[in-house]
Amino acid sequence: MLISLPPQNVHLTYCTNIHAGESWEEISASLDETIPILRKKLELLEDKPFGIGLRLSAIAADSLAQPAVLQQFKVQLQNLGAYVFTINAFPYGPFHTVRVKEQVYLPDWRDAERLRYTRQCATILSQLLPDDMEGSISTVPGAYKSETQTADAQQQIVEQLIQAVAMLAQIEQKTEKCIALALEPEPCCFLETMSETTAFFCGQLWAKDSISKLAALLACTEAQAERLMRRHLGVCYDVCHAAVEFEDPVHAMQTLTALGIRIPKIQLSCALRIPVMHANLLSELRRFDDGVYLHQVVIQNQDELQRYTDLPAALASYQAGHADGEWRVHCHVPIFWDSEQQQASTLGSTRADLLATLRALRKQGFSGHLEVETYTWDVLPAHLKTESKAHAIARELSFIMKELLT
């Protein structure tokens, strides 16, 4: 939905990766089921069009790329009073009910299949975007960190992203639709911290050699190529991921903006937070080890950070006496959850980081695309999912709108 928020209008939505289903038929059915409910529950929406953050698996993208299916979807959007302005092209394969873990990054940006899939999503989005509206696509932050330890692996990522920028520039030339690809930093990935992210953009993507290669692909000058690189490639800033890293979200987005790195999309979400870890929280914390998603953990003890690739490893380390301090866990919890009022748990969330982000958005903008992304609804402990998904989505969107417009 479009919200007037000086210094710019912003589009607010939720990511449809909350809905189980990998095929296009399942995704389409979930929209028919959910969007009408949201329209009724969101009083501020009234008769305004509803913006959709569309998650497309590879098999769904293959189906939707067919002209007849795409035309049917356009009719469906019209009937729903909805539009698509952003696509989540991060998870290529199954994202619910099966073990996802580190497989979520595959194929990564070393693989030509990641580029093919992204091209397909971009082509679809270019045909769905309303006129005079820019689009965004969020994607894997390069690859899982253990796969990017060599210069060759990093260069493969750079080469593929140069190809992606060229593809998006050609789409804009053909359709007049500007789409930006947004790399989404995440714990334990090639792009994890803000310092790693800015170093990659400034030192590798914007390096003279990279710009020269893009200029050759597009038969343009290097000055034009640099503008296109900055126009079509940026960062998807996930507030949950940044909070896990103990990073100040406002300072991080100010840094990106000052460097000229685009933020095509901001994902609004909260992580688990344990201010001081102690033994009687172990059983409660184990309830979040769902066996489906990777729950990276970062622990701050004085001025040092300890990183664990998954929750079981962090729990084992604590029991061995090596993980004291404040814990941040990559598990998306409802953004409306006020942990201080929870009777069933003494765990907290990083909602303070989210609120700081929303306050800054009211004054500084940063991005025109805002997406709530609490995709873990199916695997959350029972006391955090006491309502239907549609009602939960409506509560989250209402929470964001109230904070932005107050």
mmCIF file of C-alpha atoms in Angstrom:
data_model
loop_
_atom_site.group_PDB
_atom_site.id
_atom_site.type_symbol
_atom_site.label_atom_id
_atom_site.label_comp_id
_atom_site.label_asym_id
_atom_site.label_seq_id
_atom_site.Cartn_x
_atom_site.Cartn_y
_atom_site.Cartn_z
ATOM 1 C CA MET A 1 0.000 0.000 0.000
ATOM 2 C CA LEU A 2 1.198 3.524 -0.676
ATOM 3 C CA ILE A 3 1.877 5.708 2.356
ATOM 4 C CA SER A 4 2.682 9.407 2.163
ATOM 5 C CA LEU A 5 5.794 9.754 4.281
ATOM 6 C CA PRO A 6 7.871 12.864 3.524
ATOM 7 C CA PRO A 7 10.505 13.123 2.167
ATOM 8 C CA GLN A 8 9.027 10.414 -0.103
ATOM 9 C CA ASN A 9 6.060 8.120 -0.563
ATOM 10 C CA VAL A 10 6.683 4.530 0.477
ATOM 11 C CA HIS A 11 5.109 1.226 -0.483
ATOM 12 C CA LEU A 12 4.412 -1.030 2.505
ATOM 13 C CA THR A 13 3.640 -4.734 2.245
ATOM 14 C CA TYR A 14 4.302 -8.124 3.766
ATOM 15 C CA CYS A 15 6.344 -10.853 2.118
ATOM 16 C CA THR A 16 4.273 -13.781 0.861
ATOM 17 C CA ASN A 17 6.998 -16.198 1.942
ATOM 18 C CA ILE A 18 4.877 -16.564 5.084
ATOM 19 C CA HIS A 19 2.561 -18.798 3.048
ATOM 20 C CA ALA A 20 3.547 -22.422 2.514
ATOM 21 C CA GLY A 21 3.518 -23.567 -1.103
ATOM 22 C CA GLU A 22 6.094 -23.634 -3.860
ATOM 23 C CA SER A 23 3.969 -23.939 -6.997
ATOM 24 C CA TRP A 24 2.382 -20.951 -8.665
ATOM 25 C CA GLU A 25 -1.064 -22.462 -8.127
ATOM 26 C CA GLU A 26 -0.449 -22.565 -4.354
ATOM 27 C CA ILE A 27 0.925 -19.012 -4.267
ATOM 28 C CA SER A 28 -1.989 -17.677 -6.298
ATOM 29 C CA ALA A 29 -4.513 -19.411 -4.044
ATOM 30 C CA SER A 30 -2.884 -17.961 -0.914
ATOM 31 C CA LEU A 31 -3.311 -14.443 -2.319
ATOM 32 C CA ASP A 32 -6.997 -15.018 -3.052
ATOM 33 C CA GLU A 33 -7.445 -16.263 0.495
ATOM 34 C CA THR A 34 -5.420 -13.619 2.332
ATOM 35 C CA ILE A 35 -5.636 -10.279 0.523
ATOM 36 C CA PRO A 36 -9.439 -9.828 0.944
ATOM 37 C CA ILE A 37 -9.094 -10.517 4.683
ATOM 38 C CA LEU A 38 -6.310 -7.956 4.999
ATOM 39 C CA ARG A 39 -8.289 -5.345 3.122
ATOM 40 C CA LYS A 40 -11.141 -5.742 5.616
ATOM 41 C CA LYS A 41 -8.893 -5.637 8.682
ATOM 42 C CA LEU A 42 -6.692 -2.712 7.661
ATOM 43 C CA GLU A 43 -8.862 0.329 8.300
ATOM 44 C CA LEU A 44 -6.285 2.756 6.931
ATOM 45 C CA LEU A 45 -6.264 0.945 3.582
ATOM 46 C CA GLU A 46 -9.848 1.864 2.615
ATOM 47 C CA ASP A 47 -10.091 1.770 -1.189
ATOM 48 C CA LYS A 48 -6.361 2.074 -1.843
ATOM 49 C CA PRO A 49 -4.570 -0.585 -3.919
ATOM 50 C CA PHE A 50 -2.802 -3.246 -1.875
ATOM 51 C CA GLY A 51 0.894 -3.701 -2.639
ATOM 52 C CA ILE A 52 2.194 -7.274 -2.692
ATOM 53 C CA GLY A 53 5.691 -8.482 -1.806
ATOM 54 C CA LEU A 54 5.704 -11.579 -3.993
ATOM 55 C CA ARG A 55 7.929 -14.532 -3.136
ATOM 56 C CA LEU A 56 8.569 -16.694 -6.200
ATOM 57 C CA SER A 57 10.294 -20.059 -6.026
ATOM 58 C CA ALA A 58 12.065 -21.186 -9.185
ATOM 59 C CA ILE A 59 9.218 -23.527 -10.158
ATOM 60 C CA ALA A 60 6.641 -20.781 -9.543
ATOM 61 C CA ALA A 61 8.656 -18.330 -11.638
ATOM 62 C CA ASP A 62 8.841 -20.869 -14.476
ATOM 63 C CA SER A 63 5.037 -21.146 -14.421
ATOM 64 C CA LEU A 64 4.329 -17.430 -14.105
ATOM 65 C CA ALA A 65 6.682 -16.658 -16.990
ATOM 66 C CA GLN A 66 4.205 -18.302 -19.365
ATOM 67 C CA PRO A 67 2.221 -15.503 -21.094
ATOM 68 C CA ALA A 68 -1.197 -17.038 -20.450
ATOM 69 C CA VAL A 69 -0.482 -17.569 -16.740
ATOM 70 C CA LEU A 70 0.938 -14.068 -16.374
ATOM 71 C CA GLN A 71 -2.163 -12.604 -18.004
ATOM 72 C CA GLN A 72 -4.376 -14.550 -15.607
ATOM 73 C CA PHE A 73 -2.381 -13.134 -12.714
ATOM 74 C CA LYS A 74 -2.868 -9.591 -14.008
ATOM 75 C CA VAL A 75 -6.618 -10.202 -13.969
ATOM 76 C CA GLN A 76 -6.349 -11.660 -10.455
ATOM 77 C CA LEU A 77 -4.481 -8.557 -9.257
ATOM 78 C CA GLN A 78 -7.147 -6.334 -10.736
ATOM 79 C CA ASN A 79 -9.879 -8.318 -8.973
ATOM 80 C CA LEU A 80 -7.982 -8.128 -5.679
ATOM 81 C CA GLY A 81 -7.290 -4.412 -6.029
ATOM 82 C CA ALA A 82 -3.595 -5.201 -5.731
ATOM 83 C CA TYR A 83 -0.261 -4.578 -7.430
ATOM 84 C CA VAL A 84 3.227 -6.095 -7.247
ATOM 85 C CA PHE A 85 6.208 -3.807 -6.666
ATOM 86 C CA THR A 86 8.790 -6.142 -5.135
ATOM 87 C CA ILE A 87 9.813 -9.794 -5.454
ATOM 88 C CA ASN A 88 11.635 -11.949 -2.939
ATOM 89 C CA ALA A 89 13.947 -14.071 -5.104
ATOM 90 C CA PHE A 90 16.146 -15.188 -2.196
ATOM 91 C CA PRO A 91 14.860 -18.771 -1.608
ATOM 92 C CA TYR A 92 15.149 -20.614 -4.921
ATOM 93 C CA GLY A 93 13.765 -23.944 -3.710
ATOM 94 C CA PRO A 94 11.364 -25.227 -1.022
ATOM 95 C CA PHE A 95 11.018 -22.895 1.948
ATOM 96 C CA HIS A 96 8.530 -24.614 4.260
ATOM 97 C CA THR A 97 8.016 -27.996 5.974
ATOM 98 C CA VAL A 98 11.361 -29.436 4.800
ATOM 99 C CA ARG A 99 14.884 -28.824 6.100
ATOM 100 C CA VAL A 100 16.027 -25.521 4.581
ATOM 101 C CA LYS A 101 19.067 -24.481 6.661
ATOM 102 C CA GLU A 102 22.146 -23.527 4.554
ATOM 103 C CA GLN A 103 20.500 -24.890 1.391
ATOM 104 C CA VAL A 104 18.489 -21.647 1.222
ATOM 105 C CA TYR A 105 21.480 -19.903 -0.388
ATOM 106 C CA LEU A 106 21.715 -22.380 -3.281
ATOM 107 C CA PRO A 107 22.162 -21.836 -6.113
ATOM 108 C CA ASP A 108 24.249 -18.888 -4.965
ATOM 109 C CA TRP A 109 25.750 -16.058 -6.998
ATOM 110 C CA ARG A 110 28.648 -18.241 -8.192
ATOM 111 C CA ASP A 111 26.136 -20.282 -10.193
ATOM 112 C CA ALA A 112 24.674 -19.303 -13.570
ATOM 113 C CA GLU A 113 21.327 -20.766 -12.489
ATOM 114 C CA ARG A 114 20.984 -17.996 -9.884
ATOM 115 C CA LEU A 115 21.353 -15.451 -12.680
ATOM 116 C CA ARG A 116 18.816 -17.255 -14.902
ATOM 117 C CA TYR A 117 16.270 -17.400 -12.080
ATOM 118 C CA THR A 118 16.809 -13.725 -11.236
ATOM 119 C CA ARG A 119 16.429 -12.749 -14.886
ATOM 120 C CA GLN A 120 13.124 -14.585 -15.010
ATOM 121 C CA CYS A 121 11.867 -12.845 -11.864
ATOM 122 C CA ALA A 122 12.967 -9.462 -13.223
ATOM 123 C CA THR A 123 11.211 -10.061 -16.537
ATOM 124 C CA ILE A 124 8.017 -11.008 -14.699
ATOM 125 C CA LEU A 125 8.228 -7.953 -12.440
ATOM 126 C CA SER A 126 8.799 -5.635 -15.395
ATOM 127 C CA GLN A 127 5.455 -6.795 -16.806
ATOM 128 C CA LEU A 128 3.624 -6.421 -13.500
ATOM 129 C CA LEU A 129 4.989 -3.070 -12.292
ATOM 130 C CA PRO A 130 2.537 -0.183 -12.596
ATOM 131 C CA ASP A 131 3.701 2.712 -14.738
ATOM 132 C CA ASP A 132 5.968 5.265 -13.086
ATOM 133 C CA MET A 133 6.866 2.835 -10.285
ATOM 134 C CA GLU A 134 10.270 1.298 -9.605
ATOM 135 C CA GLY A 135 10.659 -2.351 -8.663
ATOM 136 C CA SER A 136 12.994 -4.262 -6.356
ATOM 137 C CA ILE A 137 14.181 -7.856 -6.083
ATOM 138 C CA SER A 138 15.850 -9.136 -2.910
ATOM 139 C CA THR A 139 18.428 -11.866 -3.275
ATOM 140 C CA VAL A 140 21.123 -13.983 -1.622
ATOM 141 C CA PRO A 141 24.084 -11.989 -0.180
ATOM 142 C CA GLY A 142 26.541 -13.658 -2.537
ATOM 143 C CA ALA A 143 26.784 -17.071 -0.905
ATOM 144 C CA TYR A 144 27.205 -18.870 2.402
ATOM 145 C CA LYS A 145 30.417 -17.546 3.967
ATOM 146 C CA SER A 146 32.278 -20.874 4.025
ATOM 147 C CA GLU A 147 31.892 -21.043 0.227
ATOM 148 C CA THR A 148 33.563 -17.675 -0.417
ATOM 149 C CA GLN A 149 36.976 -17.990 1.203
ATOM 150 C CA THR A 150 38.926 -17.856 -2.074
ATOM 151 C CA ALA A 151 39.497 -14.956 -4.426
ATOM 152 C CA ASP A 152 38.163 -17.090 -7.293
ATOM 153 C CA ALA A 153 34.832 -17.638 -5.536
ATOM 154 C CA GLN A 154 34.440 -13.932 -4.845
ATOM 155 C CA GLN A 155 35.313 -13.064 -8.421
ATOM 156 C CA GLN A 156 32.660 -15.472 -9.669
ATOM 157 C CA ILE A 157 30.105 -13.589 -7.577
ATOM 158 C CA VAL A 158 31.264 -10.259 -8.978
ATOM 159 C CA GLU A 159 31.127 -11.529 -12.577
ATOM 160 C CA GLN A 160 27.584 -12.846 -12.143
ATOM 161 C CA LEU A 161 26.386 -9.608 -10.553
ATOM 162 C CA ILE A 162 27.868 -7.594 -13.414
ATOM 163 C CA GLN A 163 25.788 -9.778 -15.736
ATOM 164 C CA ALA A 164 22.727 -9.129 -13.557
ATOM 165 C CA VAL A 165 23.189 -5.353 -13.736
ATOM 166 C CA ALA A 166 23.554 -5.531 -17.505
ATOM 167 C CA MET A 167 20.357 -7.584 -17.695
ATOM 168 C CA LEU A 168 18.399 -5.092 -15.569
ATOM 169 C CA ALA A 169 19.719 -2.144 -17.583
ATOM 170 C CA GLN A 170 18.577 -3.851 -20.791
ATOM 171 C CA ILE A 171 15.138 -4.527 -19.296
ATOM 172 C CA GLU A 172 14.789 -0.848 -18.408
ATOM 173 C CA GLN A 173 15.870 0.190 -21.892
ATOM 174 C CA LYS A 174 13.256 -2.122 -23.400
ATOM 175 C CA THR A 175 10.341 -1.621 -20.996
ATOM 176 C CA GLU A 176 11.094 1.705 -19.255
ATOM 177 C CA LYS A 177 10.733 -0.124 -15.938
ATOM 178 C CA CYS A 178 13.585 0.380 -13.479
ATOM 179 C CA ILE A 179 14.275 -2.643 -11.272
ATOM 180 C CA ALA A 180 17.001 -2.785 -8.635
ATOM 181 C CA LEU A 181 18.551 -5.996 -7.368
ATOM 182 C CA ALA A 182 19.087 -5.881 -3.603
ATOM 183 C CA LEU A 183 21.679 -8.097 -1.898
ATOM 184 C CA GLU A 184 20.449 -9.025 1.571
ATOM 185 C CA PRO A 185 23.259 -9.248 4.176
ATOM 186 C CA GLU A 186 22.739 -12.097 6.639
ATOM 187 C CA PRO A 187 24.737 -13.657 9.499
ATOM 188 C CA CYS A 188 27.288 -16.265 8.389
ATOM 189 C CA CYS A 189 27.102 -15.173 4.743
ATOM 190 C CA PHE A 190 29.617 -13.575 2.381
ATOM 191 C CA LEU A 191 27.946 -10.232 3.088
ATOM 192 C CA GLU A 192 27.287 -10.340 6.820
ATOM 193 C CA THR A 193 28.259 -7.057 8.438
ATOM 194 C CA MET A 194 27.900 -3.519 7.185
ATOM 195 C CA SER A 195 31.685 -3.150 6.897
ATOM 196 C CA GLU A 196 31.848 -6.261 4.683
ATOM 197 C CA THR A 197 28.968 -4.984 2.575
ATOM 198 C CA THR A 198 30.373 -1.508 1.962
ATOM 199 C CA ALA A 199 33.832 -2.948 1.259
ATOM 200 C CA PHE A 200 32.364 -5.292 -1.362
ATOM 201 C CA PHE A 201 30.486 -2.522 -3.144
ATOM 202 C CA CYS A 202 33.241 0.081 -3.022
ATOM 203 C CA GLY A 203 36.207 -2.243 -3.468
ATOM 204 C CA GLN A 204 34.914 -4.924 -5.861
ATOM 205 C CA LEU A 205 31.622 -4.065 -7.563
ATOM 206 C CA TRP A 206 32.611 -0.452 -8.177
ATOM 207 C CA ALA A 207 36.240 -1.259 -8.991
ATOM 208 C CA LYS A 208 37.503 0.009 -12.336
ATOM 209 C CA ASP A 209 37.793 -3.520 -13.739
ATOM 210 C CA SER A 210 34.139 -4.300 -12.875
ATOM 211 C CA ILE A 211 32.904 -1.043 -14.362
ATOM 212 C CA SER A 212 34.936 -1.644 -17.528
ATOM 213 C CA LYS A 213 33.390 -5.102 -17.938
ATOM 214 C CA LEU A 214 29.879 -3.693 -17.506
ATOM 215 C CA ALA A 215 30.615 -0.934 -20.031
ATOM 216 C CA ALA A 216 31.749 -3.548 -22.549
ATOM 217 C CA LEU A 217 28.593 -5.625 -22.017
ATOM 218 C CA LEU A 218 26.330 -2.616 -22.554
ATOM 219 C CA ALA A 219 28.443 -0.862 -25.190
ATOM 220 C CA CYS A 220 28.433 2.325 -23.141
ATOM 221 C CA THR A 221 30.981 4.606 -21.500
ATOM 222 C CA GLU A 222 32.490 3.757 -18.124
ATOM 223 C CA ALA A 223 30.767 6.773 -16.600
ATOM 224 C CA GLN A 224 27.414 5.475 -17.839
ATOM 225 C CA ALA A 225 28.267 1.974 -16.616
ATOM 226 C CA GLU A 226 29.031 3.245 -13.123
ATOM 227 C CA ARG A 227 25.688 5.064 -12.983
ATOM 228 C CA LEU A 228 23.904 1.892 -14.074
ATOM 229 C CA MET A 229 25.760 -0.194 -11.499
ATOM 230 C CA ARG A 230 24.635 2.150 -8.746
ATOM 231 C CA ARG A 231 21.100 2.355 -10.164
ATOM 232 C CA HIS A 232 20.406 -1.357 -10.514
ATOM 233 C CA LEU A 233 22.321 -2.915 -7.612
ATOM 234 C CA GLY A 234 22.005 -2.158 -3.921
ATOM 235 C CA VAL A 235 21.251 -3.567 -0.486
ATOM 236 C CA CYS A 236 18.112 -5.095 0.975
ATOM 237 C CA TYR A 237 18.440 -3.961 4.591
ATOM 238 C CA ASP A 238 16.902 -6.558 6.893
ATOM 239 C CA VAL A 239 16.485 -5.049 10.362
ATOM 240 C CA CYS A 240 16.411 -8.498 12.005
ATOM 241 C CA HIS A 241 19.698 -9.576 10.402
ATOM 242 C CA ALA A 242 21.400 -6.325 11.391
ATOM 243 C CA ALA A 243 20.120 -6.599 14.968
ATOM 244 C CA VAL A 244 21.611 -10.083 15.260
ATOM 245 C CA GLU A 245 24.959 -8.490 14.347
ATOM 246 C CA PHE A 246 24.549 -5.833 17.087
ATOM 247 C CA GLU A 247 24.637 -3.098 14.432
ATOM 248 C CA ASP A 248 22.887 0.257 14.730
ATOM 249 C CA PRO A 249 20.314 0.225 11.902
ATOM 250 C CA VAL A 250 20.058 3.995 11.529
ATOM 251 C CA HIS A 251 23.818 4.474 11.395
ATOM 252 C CA ALA A 252 24.112 1.603 8.917
ATOM 253 C CA MET A 253 21.547 3.064 6.531
ATOM 254 C CA GLN A 254 23.076 6.509 6.868
ATOM 255 C CA THR A 255 26.430 4.970 5.929
ATOM 256 C CA LEU A 256 24.996 3.250 2.863
ATOM 257 C CA THR A 257 23.256 6.433 1.757
ATOM 258 C CA ALA A 258 26.361 8.568 2.273
ATOM 259 C CA LEU A 259 28.388 6.172 0.111
ATOM 260 C CA GLY A 260 25.781 6.236 -2.642
ATOM 261 C CA ILE A 261 24.774 2.579 -2.148
ATOM 262 C CA ARG A 262 21.079 2.196 -2.896
ATOM 263 C CA ILE A 263 18.651 0.606 -0.427
ATOM 264 C CA PRO A 264 15.930 -0.631 -2.799
ATOM 265 C CA LYS A 265 14.089 -2.421 0.022
ATOM 266 C CA ILE A 266 13.999 -2.525 3.815
ATOM 267 C CA GLN A 267 12.686 -5.678 5.483
ATOM 268 C CA LEU A 268 11.007 -4.923 8.793
ATOM 269 C CA SER A 269 11.477 -7.761 11.237
ATOM 270 C CA CYS A 270 12.643 -8.630 14.748
ATOM 271 C CA ALA A 271 15.054 -11.232 16.090
ATOM 272 C CA LEU A 272 15.202 -13.029 19.431
ATOM 273 C CA ARG A 273 17.146 -11.196 22.127
ATOM 274 C CA ILE A 274 18.359 -12.500 25.474
ATOM 275 C CA PRO A 275 19.920 -9.602 27.438
ATOM 276 C CA VAL A 276 21.769 -11.940 29.805
ATOM 277 C CA MET A 277 21.843 -15.640 29.030
ATOM 278 C CA HIS A 278 21.279 -17.972 31.955
ATOM 279 C CA ALA A 279 20.659 -21.676 32.416
ATOM 280 C CA ASN A 280 16.931 -21.574 33.101
ATOM 281 C CA LEU A 281 16.370 -20.180 29.582
ATOM 282 C CA LEU A 282 17.871 -23.223 27.844
ATOM 283 C CA SER A 283 14.659 -25.245 27.594
ATOM 284 C CA GLU A 284 12.684 -22.222 26.397
ATOM 285 C CA LEU A 285 15.303 -21.376 23.789
ATOM 286 C CA ARG A 286 15.401 -24.951 22.488
ATOM 287 C CA ARG A 287 11.766 -24.551 21.435
ATOM 288 C CA PHE A 288 13.003 -22.254 18.659
ATOM 289 C CA ASP A 289 15.273 -24.958 17.211
ATOM 290 C CA ASP A 290 12.725 -26.027 14.601
ATOM 291 C CA GLY A 291 15.040 -28.095 12.391
ATOM 292 C CA VAL A 292 13.846 -26.166 9.306
ATOM 293 C CA TYR A 293 15.655 -22.827 9.252
ATOM 294 C CA LEU A 294 19.203 -21.794 10.087
ATOM 295 C CA HIS A 295 19.195 -19.830 13.361
ATOM 296 C CA GLN A 296 22.551 -18.100 13.489
ATOM 297 C CA VAL A 297 23.562 -16.725 16.894
ATOM 298 C CA VAL A 298 25.793 -13.765 17.772
ATOM 299 C CA ILE A 299 26.788 -13.260 21.418
ATOM 300 C CA GLN A 300 28.232 -10.070 22.858
ATOM 301 C CA ASN A 301 30.455 -10.420 25.903
ATOM 302 C CA GLN A 302 31.979 -7.073 26.845
ATOM 303 C CA ASP A 303 33.376 -5.749 23.537
ATOM 304 C CA GLU A 304 33.770 -9.118 21.814
ATOM 305 C CA LEU A 305 31.364 -10.934 19.494
ATOM 306 C CA GLN A 306 31.125 -14.712 19.256
ATOM 307 C CA ARG A 307 29.379 -16.167 16.189
ATOM 308 C CA TYR A 308 27.679 -19.541 15.797
ATOM 309 C CA THR A 309 26.235 -20.884 12.555
ATOM 310 C CA ASP A 310 23.172 -22.397 14.262
ATOM 311 C CA LEU A 311 21.341 -22.446 17.576
ATOM 312 C CA PRO A 312 22.339 -25.985 18.680
ATOM 313 C CA ALA A 313 26.037 -25.071 18.466
ATOM 314 C CA ALA A 314 25.492 -21.958 20.595
ATOM 315 C CA LEU A 315 23.505 -23.898 23.194
ATOM 316 C CA ALA A 316 26.216 -26.542 23.423
ATOM 317 C CA SER A 317 28.861 -23.851 23.815
ATOM 318 C CA TYR A 318 26.931 -22.220 26.637
ATOM 319 C CA GLN A 319 26.586 -25.520 28.468
ATOM 320 C CA ALA A 320 30.351 -25.923 28.108
ATOM 321 C CA GLY A 321 30.847 -22.497 29.713
ATOM 322 C CA HIS A 322 31.882 -20.541 26.612
ATOM 323 C CA ALA A 323 28.877 -18.395 25.601
ATOM 324 C CA ASP A 324 27.983 -15.950 28.355
ATOM 325 C CA GLY A 325 26.611 -12.515 27.559
ATOM 326 C CA GLU A 326 23.820 -11.031 25.484
ATOM 327 C CA TRP A 327 22.417 -13.309 22.797
ATOM 328 C CA ARG A 328 20.874 -12.341 19.455
ATOM 329 C CA VAL A 329 19.283 -15.226 17.521
ATOM 330 C CA HIS A 330 18.289 -15.158 13.858
ATOM 331 C CA CYS A 331 14.702 -16.194 14.364
ATOM 332 C CA HIS A 332 12.026 -13.851 13.014
ATOM 333 C CA VAL A 333 9.483 -13.222 15.775
ATOM 334 C CA PRO A 334 6.276 -11.153 15.425
ATOM 335 C CA ILE A 335 7.042 -7.461 15.372
ATOM 336 C CA PHE A 336 4.031 -6.670 17.556
ATOM 337 C CA TRP A 337 5.289 -9.024 20.282
ATOM 338 C CA ASP A 338 5.942 -7.028 23.440
ATOM 339 C CA SER A 339 8.209 -9.410 25.297
ATOM 340 C CA GLU A 340 7.801 -7.562 28.589
ATOM 341 C CA GLN A 341 4.143 -8.565 28.658
ATOM 342 C CA GLN A 342 4.696 -12.224 27.854
ATOM 343 C CA GLN A 343 3.839 -14.505 30.759
ATOM 344 C CA ALA A 344 5.041 -17.727 29.094
ATOM 345 C CA SER A 345 8.564 -16.585 28.305
ATOM 346 C CA THR A 346 11.338 -14.366 29.613
ATOM 347 C CA LEU A 347 12.926 -14.127 26.182
ATOM 348 C CA GLY A 348 12.920 -10.766 24.444
ATOM 349 C CA SER A 349 13.117 -9.359 20.942
ATOM 350 C CA THR A 350 15.052 -6.682 19.075
ATOM 351 C CA ARG A 351 11.972 -4.517 18.614
ATOM 352 C CA ALA A 352 13.903 -1.460 19.833
ATOM 353 C CA ASP A 353 16.000 -1.658 16.645
ATOM 354 C CA LEU A 354 12.849 -1.824 14.544
ATOM 355 C CA LEU A 355 11.305 1.173 16.300
ATOM 356 C CA ALA A 356 14.512 3.161 15.787
ATOM 357 C CA THR A 357 14.386 2.283 12.093
ATOM 358 C CA LEU A 358 10.772 3.440 11.776
ATOM 359 C CA ARG A 359 11.524 6.724 13.550
ATOM 360 C CA ALA A 360 14.392 7.349 11.137
ATOM 361 C CA LEU A 361 12.240 6.473 8.134
ATOM 362 C CA ARG A 362 9.795 9.201 9.101
ATOM 363 C CA LYS A 363 12.583 11.779 8.789
ATOM 364 C CA GLN A 364 15.238 10.420 6.438
ATOM 365 C CA GLY A 365 13.492 8.107 3.981
ATOM 366 C CA PHE A 366 16.265 5.671 3.068
ATOM 367 C CA SER A 367 13.989 3.456 0.926
ATOM 368 C CA GLY A 368 10.629 3.547 -0.843
ATOM 369 C CA HIS A 369 9.947 -0.179 -0.364
ATOM 370 C CA LEU A 370 9.111 -1.538 3.097
ATOM 371 C CA GLU A 371 8.335 -5.217 3.609
ATOM 372 C CA VAL A 372 7.333 -7.022 6.809
ATOM 373 C CA GLU A 373 8.994 -10.435 6.792
ATOM 374 C CA THR A 374 7.935 -12.746 9.616
ATOM 375 C CA TYR A 375 8.123 -15.989 7.637
ATOM 376 C CA THR A 376 8.634 -18.301 10.628
ATOM 377 C CA TRP A 377 4.989 -18.319 11.702
ATOM 378 C CA ASP A 378 4.534 -22.074 11.183
ATOM 379 C CA VAL A 379 7.497 -23.010 13.393
ATOM 380 C CA LEU A 380 7.201 -20.493 16.228
ATOM 381 C CA PRO A 381 6.449 -21.781 19.740
ATOM 382 C CA ALA A 382 2.706 -21.999 20.448
ATOM 383 C CA HIS A 383 2.508 -18.920 22.692
ATOM 384 C CA LEU A 384 3.710 -16.722 19.800
ATOM 385 C CA LYS A 385 1.193 -17.963 17.208
ATOM 386 C CA THR A 386 -2.160 -17.845 18.924
ATOM 387 C CA GLU A 387 -3.968 -16.407 15.897
ATOM 388 C CA SER A 388 -4.400 -17.025 12.177
ATOM 389 C CA LYS A 389 -1.695 -15.954 9.744
ATOM 390 C CA ALA A 390 -3.995 -13.414 8.107
ATOM 391 C CA HIS A 391 -4.802 -11.833 11.468
ATOM 392 C CA ALA A 392 -1.103 -11.813 12.399
ATOM 393 C CA ILE A 393 -0.160 -10.157 9.103
ATOM 394 C CA ALA A 394 -2.845 -7.518 9.628
ATOM 395 C CA ARG A 395 -1.573 -6.829 13.153
ATOM 396 C CA GLU A 396 1.989 -6.432 11.895
ATOM 397 C CA LEU A 397 1.015 -4.084 9.074
ATOM 398 C CA SER A 398 -1.220 -2.070 11.419
ATOM 399 C CA PHE A 399 1.654 -1.807 13.889
ATOM 400 C CA ILE A 400 3.992 -0.458 11.179
ATOM 401 C CA MET A 401 1.444 2.004 9.800
ATOM 402 C CA LYS A 402 0.713 3.364 13.270
ATOM 403 C CA GLU A 403 4.423 3.855 14.007
ATOM 404 C CA LEU A 404 5.085 5.502 10.645
ATOM 405 C CA LEU A 405 2.111 7.850 10.741
ATOM 406 C CA THR A 406 2.225 8.858 14.412
#
